[in-house]
Structure formats: structure tokens, C-alpha cells
PDB file of C-alpha atoms and ligand atoms in Angstrom:
ATOM      1  CA  MET J   1       1.235  -2.172   5.902  1.00 80.00           C
ATOM      2  CA  ARG J   2      -0.436  -1.962   2.482  1.00 97.00           C
ATOM      3  CA  THR J   3      -3.166   0.683   2.455  1.00 97.00           C
ATOM      4  CA  PRO J   4      -6.262  -0.824   0.844  1.00 98.00           C
ATOM      5  CA  LEU J   5      -7.597   0.762  -2.334  1.00 98.00           C
ATOM      6  CA  MET J   6     -11.315   0.667  -3.048  1.00 98.00           C
ATOM      7  CA  ALA J   7     -11.907   1.581  -6.667  1.00 98.00           C
ATOM      8  CA  GLY J   8     -15.141   1.852  -8.618  1.00 98.00           C
ATOM      9  CA  ASN J   9     -15.166   1.134 -12.334  1.00 98.00           C
ATOM     10  CA  TRP J  10     -18.314   2.669 -13.730  1.00 98.00           C
ATOM     11  CA  LYS J  11     -17.768   1.213 -17.210  1.00 98.00           C
ATOM     12  CA  MET J  12     -20.262   2.814 -19.675  1.00 98.00           C
ATOM     13  CA  TYR J  13     -22.726   4.060 -17.076  1.00 98.00           C
ATOM     14  CA  LYS J  14     -23.904   7.477 -15.883  1.00 98.00           C
ATOM     15  CA  THR J  15     -24.212  10.927 -17.443  1.00 98.00           C
ATOM     16  CA  VAL J  16     -22.706  14.161 -16.108  1.00 98.00           C
ATOM     17  CA  SER J  17     -25.778  14.976 -13.998  1.00 98.00           C
ATOM     18  CA  GLU J  18     -25.883  11.416 -12.645  1.00 98.00           C
ATOM     19  CA  THR J  19     -22.200  11.757 -11.802  1.00 98.00           C
ATOM     20  CA  ARG J  20     -22.857  14.899  -9.754  1.00 98.00           C
ATOM     21  CA  ALA J  21     -25.779  13.255  -7.973  1.00 98.00           C
ATOM     22  CA  PHE J  22     -23.624  10.230  -7.110  1.00 98.00           C
ATOM     23  CA  PHE J  23     -20.926  12.311  -5.417  1.00 98.00           C
ATOM     24  CA  GLU J  24     -23.439  14.428  -3.536  1.00 98.00           C
ATOM     25  CA  ALA J  25     -24.698  11.252  -1.896  1.00 98.00           C
ATOM     26  CA  PHE J  26     -21.415   9.326  -1.717  1.00 98.00           C
ATOM     27  CA  SER J  27     -18.885  11.896  -0.482  1.00 98.00           C
ATOM     28  CA  PRO J  28     -20.402  12.446   2.995  1.00 98.00           C
ATOM     29  CA  LEU J  29     -20.658   8.675   3.517  1.00 98.00           C
ATOM     30  CA  VAL J  30     -16.896   8.192   3.121  1.00 98.00           C
ATOM     31  CA  ALA J  31     -15.721  11.483   4.641  1.00 97.00           C
ATOM     32  CA  LYS J  32     -14.228   9.626   7.630  1.00 96.00           C
ATOM     33  CA  SER J  33     -12.981   6.566   5.754  1.00 96.00           C
ATOM     34  CA  THR J  34      -9.263   7.046   6.344  1.00 95.00           C
ATOM     35  CA  HIS J  35      -8.501   3.309   6.454  1.00 96.00           C
ATOM     36  CA  CYS J  36      -8.277   3.118   2.662  1.00 98.00           C
ATOM     37  CA  GLU J  37      -7.776   5.050  -0.551  1.00 98.00           C
ATOM     38  CA  ILE J  38     -10.881   5.610  -2.643  1.00 98.00           C
ATOM     39  CA  ALA J  39     -11.064   6.035  -6.407  1.00 98.00           C
ATOM     40  CA  ILE J  40     -13.900   6.330  -8.895  1.00 98.00           C
ATOM     41  CA  CYS J  41     -13.320   5.735 -12.603  1.00 99.00           C
ATOM     42  CA  PRO J  42     -16.204   7.241 -14.609  1.00 98.00           C
ATOM     43  CA  PRO J  43     -16.525   7.410 -18.400  1.00 98.00           C
ATOM     44  CA  ALA J  44     -14.130   9.975 -19.885  1.00 98.00           C
ATOM     45  CA  VAL J  45     -16.796  12.584 -20.629  1.00 98.00           C
ATOM     46  CA  ASN J  46     -17.656  12.707 -16.908  1.00 98.00           C
ATOM     47  CA  LEU J  47     -14.084  13.141 -15.642  1.00 98.00           C
ATOM     48  CA  ALA J  48     -14.255  16.925 -15.363  1.00 98.00           C
ATOM     49  CA  ALA J  49     -17.534  16.806 -13.427  1.00 98.00           C
ATOM     50  CA  ALA J  50     -16.185  14.052 -11.177  1.00 98.00           C
ATOM     51  CA  VAL J  51     -12.925  15.911 -10.466  1.00 98.00           C
ATOM     52  CA  ASP J  52     -14.936  19.008  -9.654  1.00 98.00           C
ATOM     53  CA  ALA J  53     -17.284  17.077  -7.375  1.00 98.00           C
ATOM     54  CA  VAL J  54     -14.521  15.474  -5.266  1.00 98.00           C
ATOM     55  CA  ARG J  55     -12.515  18.653  -4.653  1.00 97.00           C
ATOM     56  CA  GLY J  56     -11.677  18.853  -0.960  1.00 96.00           C
ATOM     57  CA  THR J  57     -12.525  15.175  -0.323  1.00 97.00           C
ATOM     58  CA  ARG J  58     -10.270  12.105  -0.076  1.00 96.00           C
ATOM     59  CA  ILE J  59     -11.809  10.614  -3.220  1.00 98.00           C
ATOM     60  CA  ALA J  60      -9.547  10.329  -6.252  1.00 98.00           C
ATOM     61  CA  ILE J  61     -10.661  10.074  -9.858  1.00 98.00           C
ATOM     62  CA  GLY J  62      -9.383   7.682 -12.497  1.00 98.00           C
ATOM     63  CA  ALA J  63      -9.920   6.961 -16.182  1.00 98.00           C
ATOM     64  CA  GLN J  64     -10.841   3.583 -17.656  1.00 98.00           C
ATOM     65  CA  ASN J  65      -8.247   3.551 -20.439  1.00 98.00           C
ATOM     66  CA  LEU J  66      -5.667   5.725 -22.191  1.00 98.00           C
ATOM     67  CA  PHE J  67      -3.734   5.679 -25.453  1.00 98.00           C
ATOM     68  CA  TRP J  68       0.040   5.277 -25.325  1.00 98.00           C
ATOM     69  CA  GLU J  69       0.944   8.054 -27.758  1.00 98.00           C
ATOM     70  CA  LYS J  70       1.310  11.558 -26.333  1.00 97.00           C
ATOM     71  CA  LEU J  71      -0.626  13.323 -29.086  1.00 96.00           C
ATOM     72  CA  GLY J  72      -1.362  13.014 -32.790  1.00 98.00           C
ATOM     73  CA  ALA J  73      -3.900  11.963 -35.382  1.00 98.00           C
ATOM     74  CA  TYR J  74      -5.579   9.189 -33.351  1.00 98.00           C
ATOM     75  CA  THR J  75      -9.291   9.856 -33.659  1.00 98.00           C
ATOM     76  CA  GLY J  76     -11.215   8.934 -30.553  1.00 97.00           C
ATOM     77  CA  GLU J  77      -8.205   8.399 -28.306  1.00 98.00           C
ATOM     78  CA  ILE J  78      -7.128  10.190 -25.108  1.00 98.00           C
ATOM     79  CA  SER J  79      -3.551  10.556 -23.871  1.00 98.00           C
ATOM     80  CA  GLY J  80      -2.145  10.209 -20.379  1.00 98.00           C
ATOM     81  CA  ALA J  81      -1.205  13.886 -20.297  1.00 98.00           C
ATOM     82  CA  MET J  82      -4.807  14.830 -21.107  1.00 98.00           C
ATOM     83  CA  LEU J  83      -6.115  12.647 -18.278  1.00 98.00           C
ATOM     84  CA  LYS J  84      -3.571  14.075 -15.883  1.00 98.00           C
ATOM     85  CA  ALA J  85      -4.494  17.627 -16.896  1.00 98.00           C
ATOM     86  CA  ALA J  86      -8.164  16.765 -16.362  1.00 98.00           C
ATOM     87  CA  GLY J  87      -7.339  15.907 -12.739  1.00 98.00           C
ATOM     88  CA  CYS J  88      -7.087  12.113 -12.889  1.00 98.00           C
ATOM     89  CA  THR J  89      -4.875  10.257 -10.440  1.00 98.00           C
ATOM     90  CA  TRP J  90      -5.547   6.684 -11.576  1.00 98.00           C
ATOM     91  CA  VAL J  91      -6.138   4.830 -14.811  1.00 98.00           C
ATOM     92  CA  ILE J  92      -7.438   1.296 -15.330  1.00 98.00           C
ATOM     93  CA  ILE J  93      -5.420  -0.624 -17.916  1.00 98.00           C
ATOM     94  CA  GLY J  94      -6.107  -3.934 -19.654  1.00 98.00           C
ATOM     95  CA  HIS J  95      -9.576  -4.547 -18.266  1.00 98.00           C
ATOM     96  CA  SER J  96     -10.920  -7.864 -19.549  1.00 97.00           C
ATOM     97  CA  GLU J  97     -13.701  -6.045 -21.418  1.00 97.00           C
ATOM     98  CA  ARG J  98     -11.036  -4.131 -23.321  1.00 98.00           C
ATOM     99  CA  ARG J  99      -9.171  -7.383 -23.967  1.00 97.00           C
ATOM    100  CA  GLN J 100     -12.394  -9.083 -25.099  1.00 96.00           C
ATOM    101  CA  TYR J 101     -14.022  -6.355 -27.229  1.00 97.00           C
ATOM    102  CA  PHE J 102     -11.246  -3.945 -28.205  1.00 97.00           C
ATOM    103  CA  GLY J 103      -8.237  -6.111 -28.998  1.00 97.00           C
ATOM    104  CA  GLU J 104      -6.203  -5.311 -25.895  1.00 98.00           C
ATOM    105  CA  THR J 105      -3.217  -7.646 -25.456  1.00 98.00           C
ATOM    106  CA  ASP J 106      -0.455  -7.995 -22.870  1.00 98.00           C
ATOM    107  CA  GLU J 107       1.775  -6.029 -25.239  1.00 98.00           C
ATOM    108  CA  THR J 108      -0.607  -3.076 -25.478  1.00 98.00           C
ATOM    109  CA  VAL J 109      -1.168  -3.274 -21.720  1.00 98.00           C
ATOM    110  CA  LEU J 110       2.556  -2.784 -21.250  1.00 98.00           C
ATOM    111  CA  LYS J 111       2.628   0.196 -23.629  1.00 98.00           C
ATOM    112  CA  ARG J 112      -0.320   1.843 -21.911  1.00 98.00           C
ATOM    113  CA  THR J 113       1.167   1.229 -18.457  1.00 98.00           C
ATOM    114  CA  ARG J 114       4.441   2.877 -19.443  1.00 98.00           C
ATOM    115  CA  ALA J 115       2.580   5.829 -20.971  1.00 98.00           C
ATOM    116  CA  ALA J 116       0.410   6.220 -17.863  1.00 98.00           C
ATOM    117  CA  LEU J 117       3.452   6.306 -15.585  1.00 98.00           C
ATOM    118  CA  GLU J 118       5.203   8.753 -17.834  1.00 98.00           C
ATOM    119  CA  ALA J 119       2.171  11.046 -17.554  1.00 98.00           C
ATOM    120  CA  GLY J 120       2.222  10.756 -13.757  1.00 98.00           C
ATOM    121  CA  LEU J 121      -0.867   8.544 -13.487  1.00 98.00           C
ATOM    122  CA  GLN J 122      -1.093   5.460 -11.277  1.00 98.00           C
ATOM    123  CA  PRO J 123      -2.070   2.413 -13.343  1.00 98.00           C
ATOM    124  CA  ILE J 124      -4.425  -0.301 -12.114  1.00 98.00           C
ATOM    125  CA  VAL J 125      -3.342  -3.158 -14.356  1.00 98.00           C
ATOM    126  CA  CYS J 126      -5.956  -5.895 -14.785  1.00 98.00           C
ATOM    127  CA  VAL J 127      -5.267  -9.604 -15.213  1.00 98.00           C
ATOM    128  CA  GLY J 128      -7.494 -12.662 -14.941  1.00 98.00           C
ATOM    129  CA  GLU J 129      -8.485 -15.940 -16.548  1.00 97.00           C
ATOM    130  CA  ARG J 130     -11.598 -16.786 -18.568  1.00 95.00           C
ATOM    131  CA  ILE J 131     -13.985 -19.544 -17.500  1.00 94.00           C
ATOM    132  CA  GLU J 132     -12.733 -22.088 -20.056  1.00 95.00           C
ATOM    133  CA  GLN J 133      -9.168 -21.449 -18.930  1.00 96.00           C
ATOM    134  CA  ARG J 134     -10.069 -22.017 -15.271  1.00 94.00           C
ATOM    135  CA  GLU J 135     -12.005 -25.170 -16.118  1.00 93.00           C
ATOM    136  CA  ALA J 136      -9.054 -26.472 -18.127  1.00 96.00           C
ATOM    137  CA  GLY J 137      -6.777 -25.931 -15.115  1.00 96.00           C
ATOM    138  CA  GLN J 138      -4.901 -23.119 -16.891  1.00 97.00           C
ATOM    139  CA  THR J 139      -5.429 -20.326 -14.364  1.00 96.00           C
ATOM    140  CA  GLU J 140      -1.798 -20.348 -13.214  1.00 97.00           C
ATOM    141  CA  THR J 141      -0.432 -20.456 -16.733  1.00 98.00           C
ATOM    142  CA  VAL J 142      -2.657 -17.584 -17.855  1.00 98.00           C
ATOM    143  CA  LEU J 143      -1.740 -15.371 -14.892  1.00 98.00           C
ATOM    144  CA  ARG J 144       1.961 -16.174 -15.275  1.00 98.00           C
ATOM    145  CA  GLU J 145       1.796 -15.266 -18.955  1.00 98.00           C
ATOM    146  CA  GLN J 146      -0.126 -12.025 -18.381  1.00 98.00           C
ATOM    147  CA  PHE J 147       2.389 -11.043 -15.715  1.00 98.00           C
ATOM    148  CA  ALA J 148       5.417 -12.069 -17.770  1.00 98.00           C
ATOM    149  CA  ASN J 149       4.344 -10.184 -20.895  1.00 98.00           C
ATOM    150  CA  GLY J 150       2.361  -7.252 -19.519  1.00 98.00           C
ATOM    151  CA  ILE J 151       4.085  -6.401 -16.236  1.00 98.00           C
ATOM    152  CA  ALA J 152       7.503  -8.058 -15.795  1.00 98.00           C
ATOM    153  CA  PRO J 153       9.180  -5.919 -18.517  1.00 98.00           C
ATOM    154  CA  LEU J 154       8.571  -2.744 -16.452  1.00 98.00           C
ATOM    155  CA  THR J 155      11.562  -1.207 -14.709  1.00 98.00           C
ATOM    156  CA  PRO J 156      11.685  -1.729 -10.923  1.00 98.00           C
ATOM    157  CA  ASP J 157      10.825   1.960 -10.419  1.00 98.00           C
ATOM    158  CA  ALA J 158       7.807   1.664 -12.691  1.00 98.00           C
ATOM    159  CA  PHE J 159       6.678  -1.526 -10.977  1.00 98.00           C
ATOM    160  CA  GLU J 160       6.651   0.245  -7.588  1.00 98.00           C
ATOM    161  CA  ARG J 161       3.982   2.588  -8.897  1.00 98.00           C
ATOM    162  CA  ILE J 162       1.431   0.135 -10.246  1.00 98.00           C
ATOM    163  CA  VAL J 163      -1.471  -1.674  -8.633  1.00 98.00           C
ATOM    164  CA  ILE J 164      -2.600  -5.026 -10.018  1.00 98.00           C
ATOM    165  CA  ALA J 165      -6.266  -6.021 -10.152  1.00 98.00           C
ATOM    166  CA  TYR J 166      -7.020  -9.726 -10.314  1.00 98.00           C
ATOM    167  CA  GLU J 167     -10.360 -10.023 -12.084  1.00 97.00           C
ATOM    168  CA  PRO J 168     -11.379 -13.556 -13.039  1.00 96.00           C
ATOM    169  CA  VAL J 169     -13.425 -12.942 -16.172  1.00 94.00           C
ATOM    170  CA  TRP J 170     -16.104 -15.458 -15.143  1.00 94.00           C
ATOM    171  CA  ALA J 171     -16.803 -13.422 -11.992  1.00 94.00           C
ATOM    172  CA  ILE J 172     -17.303 -10.076 -13.746  1.00 92.00           C
ATOM    173  CA  GLY J 173     -20.912  -8.944 -13.848  1.00 90.00           C
ATOM    174  CA  THR J 174     -22.102 -12.522 -13.321  1.00 90.00           C
ATOM    175  CA  GLY J 175     -22.849 -12.481  -9.595  1.00 87.00           C
ATOM    176  CA  LYS J 176     -20.415 -15.412  -9.316  1.00 87.00           C
ATOM    177  CA  VAL J 177     -17.815 -14.060  -6.923  1.00 87.00           C
ATOM    178  CA  ALA J 178     -14.574 -16.001  -6.492  1.00 90.00           C
ATOM    179  CA  THR J 179     -14.361 -17.431  -2.989  1.00 94.00           C
ATOM    180  CA  PRO J 180     -11.972 -15.459  -0.799  1.00 95.00           C
ATOM    181  CA  GLU J 181      -9.652 -18.482  -0.872  1.00 96.00           C
ATOM    182  CA  MET J 182      -9.679 -18.701  -4.677  1.00 95.00           C
ATOM    183  CA  ALA J 183      -8.921 -15.005  -4.943  1.00 96.00           C
ATOM    184  CA  ALA J 184      -6.164 -15.248  -2.331  1.00 97.00           C
ATOM    185  CA  ASP J 185      -4.575 -18.178  -4.214  1.00 97.00           C
ATOM    186  CA  ALA J 186      -4.424 -16.122  -7.401  1.00 97.00           C
ATOM    187  CA  HIS J 187      -3.060 -13.122  -5.499  1.00 98.00           C
ATOM    188  CA  ARG J 188      -0.349 -15.290  -3.916  1.00 98.00           C
ATOM    189  CA  LEU J 189       0.664 -16.547  -7.337  1.00 98.00           C
ATOM    190  CA  LEU J 190       0.885 -12.974  -8.662  1.00 98.00           C
ATOM    191  CA  ARG J 191       2.890 -11.876  -5.640  1.00 98.00           C
ATOM    192  CA  GLN J 192       5.286 -14.777  -6.222  1.00 98.00           C
ATOM    193  CA  GLN J 193       5.745 -13.618  -9.799  1.00 98.00           C
ATOM    194  CA  ALA J 194       6.414 -10.125  -8.482  1.00 98.00           C
ATOM    195  CA  ARG J 195       8.928 -11.485  -5.983  1.00 98.00           C
ATOM    196  CA  SER J 196      10.867 -13.464  -8.545  1.00 98.00           C
ATOM    197  CA  THR J 197      11.038 -10.509 -10.948  1.00 98.00           C
ATOM    198  CA  PHE J 198      11.313  -7.482  -8.659  1.00 98.00           C
ATOM    199  CA  GLY J 199      12.413  -8.895  -5.289  1.00 98.00           C
ATOM    200  CA  THR J 200      10.802  -9.562  -1.934  1.00 98.00           C
ATOM    201  CA  GLU J 201      10.466  -5.956  -0.755  1.00 97.00           C
ATOM    202  CA  ALA J 202       8.791  -4.757  -3.934  1.00 98.00           C
ATOM    203  CA  ALA J 203       6.475  -7.776  -3.900  1.00 98.00           C
ATOM    204  CA  LEU J 204       5.456  -7.061  -0.311  1.00 98.00           C
ATOM    205  CA  ARG J 205       4.638  -3.454  -1.195  1.00 98.00           C
ATOM    206  CA  LEU J 206       2.572  -4.402  -4.265  1.00 98.00           C
ATOM    207  CA  ARG J 207      -1.159  -3.888  -3.858  1.00 98.00           C
ATOM    208  CA  ILE J 208      -3.344  -6.516  -5.513  1.00 98.00           C
ATOM    209  CA  LEU J 209      -7.067  -5.767  -5.772  1.00 98.00           C
ATOM    210  CA  TYR J 210      -9.775  -8.319  -6.339  1.00 97.00           C
ATOM    211  CA  GLY J 211     -12.524  -7.585  -8.880  1.00 97.00           C
ATOM    212  CA  GLY J 212     -15.588  -9.570  -9.950  1.00 96.00           C
ATOM    213  CA  SER J 213     -19.073  -9.309  -8.416  1.00 96.00           C
ATOM    214  CA  VAL J 214     -17.855  -7.539  -5.279  1.00 97.00           C
ATOM    215  CA  LYS J 215     -20.923  -6.506  -3.270  1.00 97.00           C
ATOM    216  CA  PRO J 216     -21.623  -5.040   0.176  1.00 98.00           C
ATOM    217  CA  ASP J 217     -22.382  -8.546   1.453  1.00 97.00           C
ATOM    218  CA  ASN J 218     -19.188 -10.271   0.293  1.00 96.00           C
ATOM    219  CA  ILE J 219     -16.540  -7.575   0.766  1.00 98.00           C
ATOM    220  CA  ARG J 220     -15.784  -8.471   4.398  1.00 97.00           C
ATOM    221  CA  GLY J 221     -14.928 -12.067   3.582  1.00 97.00           C
ATOM    222  CA  LEU J 222     -12.667 -10.949   0.747  1.00 97.00           C
ATOM    223  CA  MET J 223     -10.915  -8.272   2.799  1.00 97.00           C
ATOM    224  CA  ALA J 224     -10.334 -10.794   5.606  1.00 97.00           C
ATOM    225  CA  GLN J 225      -7.708 -12.353   3.324  1.00 97.00           C
ATOM    226  CA  THR J 226      -4.374 -10.684   4.004  1.00 96.00           C
ATOM    227  CA  GLU J 227      -3.509 -11.204   0.325  1.00 97.00           C
ATOM    228  CA  ILE J 228      -6.396  -8.976  -0.825  1.00 98.00           C
ATOM    229  CA  ASP J 229      -5.492  -5.286  -0.734  1.00 98.00           C
ATOM    230  CA  GLY J 230      -8.747  -3.818  -1.925  1.00 98.00           C
ATOM    231  CA  ALA J 231     -11.352  -4.169  -4.624  1.00 98.00           C
ATOM    232  CA  LEU J 232     -12.125  -3.039  -8.151  1.00 98.00           C
ATOM    233  CA  VAL J 233     -15.902  -2.830  -8.183  1.00 98.00           C
ATOM    234  CA  GLY J 234     -18.140  -2.596 -11.238  1.00 98.00           C
ATOM    235  CA  GLY J 235     -21.918  -2.765 -10.835  1.00 97.00           C
ATOM    236  CA  ALA J 236     -21.965  -2.199  -7.083  1.00 98.00           C
ATOM    237  CA  SER J 237     -19.952   1.024  -7.421  1.00 98.00           C
ATOM    238  CA  LEU J 238     -22.825   2.734  -9.253  1.00 98.00           C
ATOM    239  CA  ASP J 239     -24.911   3.047  -6.117  1.00 98.00           C
ATOM    240  CA  PRO J 240     -23.550   5.599  -3.631  1.00 98.00           C
ATOM    241  CA  VAL J 241     -24.883   3.849  -0.535  1.00 98.00           C
ATOM    242  CA  GLY J 242     -23.796   0.397  -1.703  1.00 98.00           C
ATOM    243  CA  PHE J 243     -20.314   1.509  -2.689  1.00 98.00           C
ATOM    244  CA  ALA J 244     -19.919   3.440   0.566  1.00 98.00           C
ATOM    245  CA  SER J 245     -20.712   0.274   2.493  1.00 98.00           C
ATOM    246  CA  ILE J 246     -18.065  -1.575   0.452  1.00 98.00           C
ATOM    247  CA  VAL J 247     -15.537   1.181   1.221  1.00 98.00           C
ATOM    248  CA  ASN J 248     -16.490   1.025   4.905  1.00 98.00           C
ATOM    249  CA  PHE J 249     -16.460  -2.778   5.066  1.00 96.00           C
TER     250      PHE J 249
HETATM  251  P1  13P R   1     -18.638  -6.282 -11.449  1.00 81.41           P
HETATM  252  O1  13P R   1     -18.320  -5.789 -10.056  1.00 81.41           O
HETATM  253  O2  13P R   1     -19.862  -5.641 -12.029  1.00 81.41           O
HETATM  254  O3  13P R   1     -18.662  -7.783 -11.503  1.00 81.41           O
HETATM  255  O4  13P R   1     -17.439  -5.818 -12.391  1.00 81.41           O
HETATM  256  C1  13P R   1     -16.146  -6.030 -11.968  1.00 81.41           C
HETATM  257  C2  13P R   1     -15.234  -5.275 -12.848  1.00 81.41           C
HETATM  258  O5  13P R   1     -15.104  -5.561 -14.016  1.00 81.41           O
HETATM  259  C3  13P R   1     -14.497  -4.139 -12.267  1.00 81.41           C
HETATM  260  O6  13P R   1     -13.541  -3.679 -13.139  1.00 81.41           O
END
């Protein structure tokens, strides 16, 4: 019922020529992968090359962030309209690395999500607990709070157009993947939050991706959970063969 989304977050990796080389290898490997949607989110300077490279394929391109203002004197920032004009379909919002290093909060996540939707982009909104929060038994509280402040204030129409990515911070780039059951528990909790705010139908339609050390050898177990609607993949999305095998789990 929910079409899986397999998204690659390249973070601060790859140049323009490396971007072209990736798609040359990757595109043929997923040409028949109609079971899911596919998105790659390269660094902003590579968006044009990426959009060009995927023309005529089923691969969509996304950005890793956007600013909420439409235009103005905001040195270094990029607006939703600019991303849309560059050919982006998706945009990642509130990634834990942005929360950790660049002062992102639930409030700014909400502003960016609204701006993305207004520009016609589909947001992938990230939530997830840090290791000390999980160890202190606060996972539920953290996810509830992130949902309540960053997502629940959206209008029902806006909510229909977002995807949530559950990325436990302790699993990102560490090789420590959450067990499929742990991920499914968190997804169930988020879906409950969605149900109580936006109703059963909207909650059932919501896609929730898992992110954190997803690799070709653990994707099957994760995708076997009916609660998991796809993956947001960092390191393993940099290799065309590896990411293709994740897409084709
Ligand atoms: P890794 O797959 O490298 O753990 O990164 C996950 C992530 O942060 C995706 O957004």
C-alpha cells in the first residue's frame, strides 16, 4: 500500500565529476526497480549535474537542507524555490547532523518543512534520539517531543506530503544498526503520534524511513518489518553497486 522510498544522503561527499560517474554506474542497475521510489540527495553544488544525469530515469534528486525565507540577504543559504528550479523533488530536513552542528531545532525544522512544501518540494523530516537519551529510557519522550513540536503543527494537507525518517543518532555512521524490531517500535510510536494528530487514514498513508548504518546486508531484515517504508542511507549510498543492491533488496 505504501510505496517504499530508498533515499541516499551523500552528506559532504563527491564532486561534480564523481557525481556523473556514480549515475553512469547506478542508473542501469535500478532501471527496472519499479517496486520503490529512488532519490539521491547530493551536496548542493552537484544538484545540477545530478538532475542532468537522471533525466529519463526513475531516479529523483533531493537537497540536504533549505532555508525558509524565499529570497534576501542570507549569505550562504538556498531557498526552496531555487532547489525546485534546479530540478529537485525532495529535500531532507532536520538531519541530526544539522541539529548537532548547525543549531537546527524542532522549531526551525517546522519552518523549513513549511517552506519546502510551499516551494513544491517533498520534505523528508528526520527525527531520532541520541545514545544517552536511549540509555536513559527517553527514546519515546524524545520522539514524541520532536513530533509534537516539529511535525504536529503542520496542516493536515501539509502532513500528507511529508515523509518521516527515523534516524537514531547512535546508529548513524557507527555501523551499529538498530535491530529491525527496535526500528519498528520507534516507527509504531511515530505512527501512533500521527494517528492521534492527523487521524487513522493519514497515519496509514505516512511513509516512515529508517536511517542509520543501512547496508546491503541488513536492508532485507529491516524491510521485512511492515512498519519500515524505506531507508535513508548515508555511507552505503556513495557506492553505486552497494546502493543499487539496497534499492533492489
Ligand atoms: P549512515 O548510513 O552512514 O549511517 O548515515 C545515515 C544517515 O545519516 C542518513 O541520513
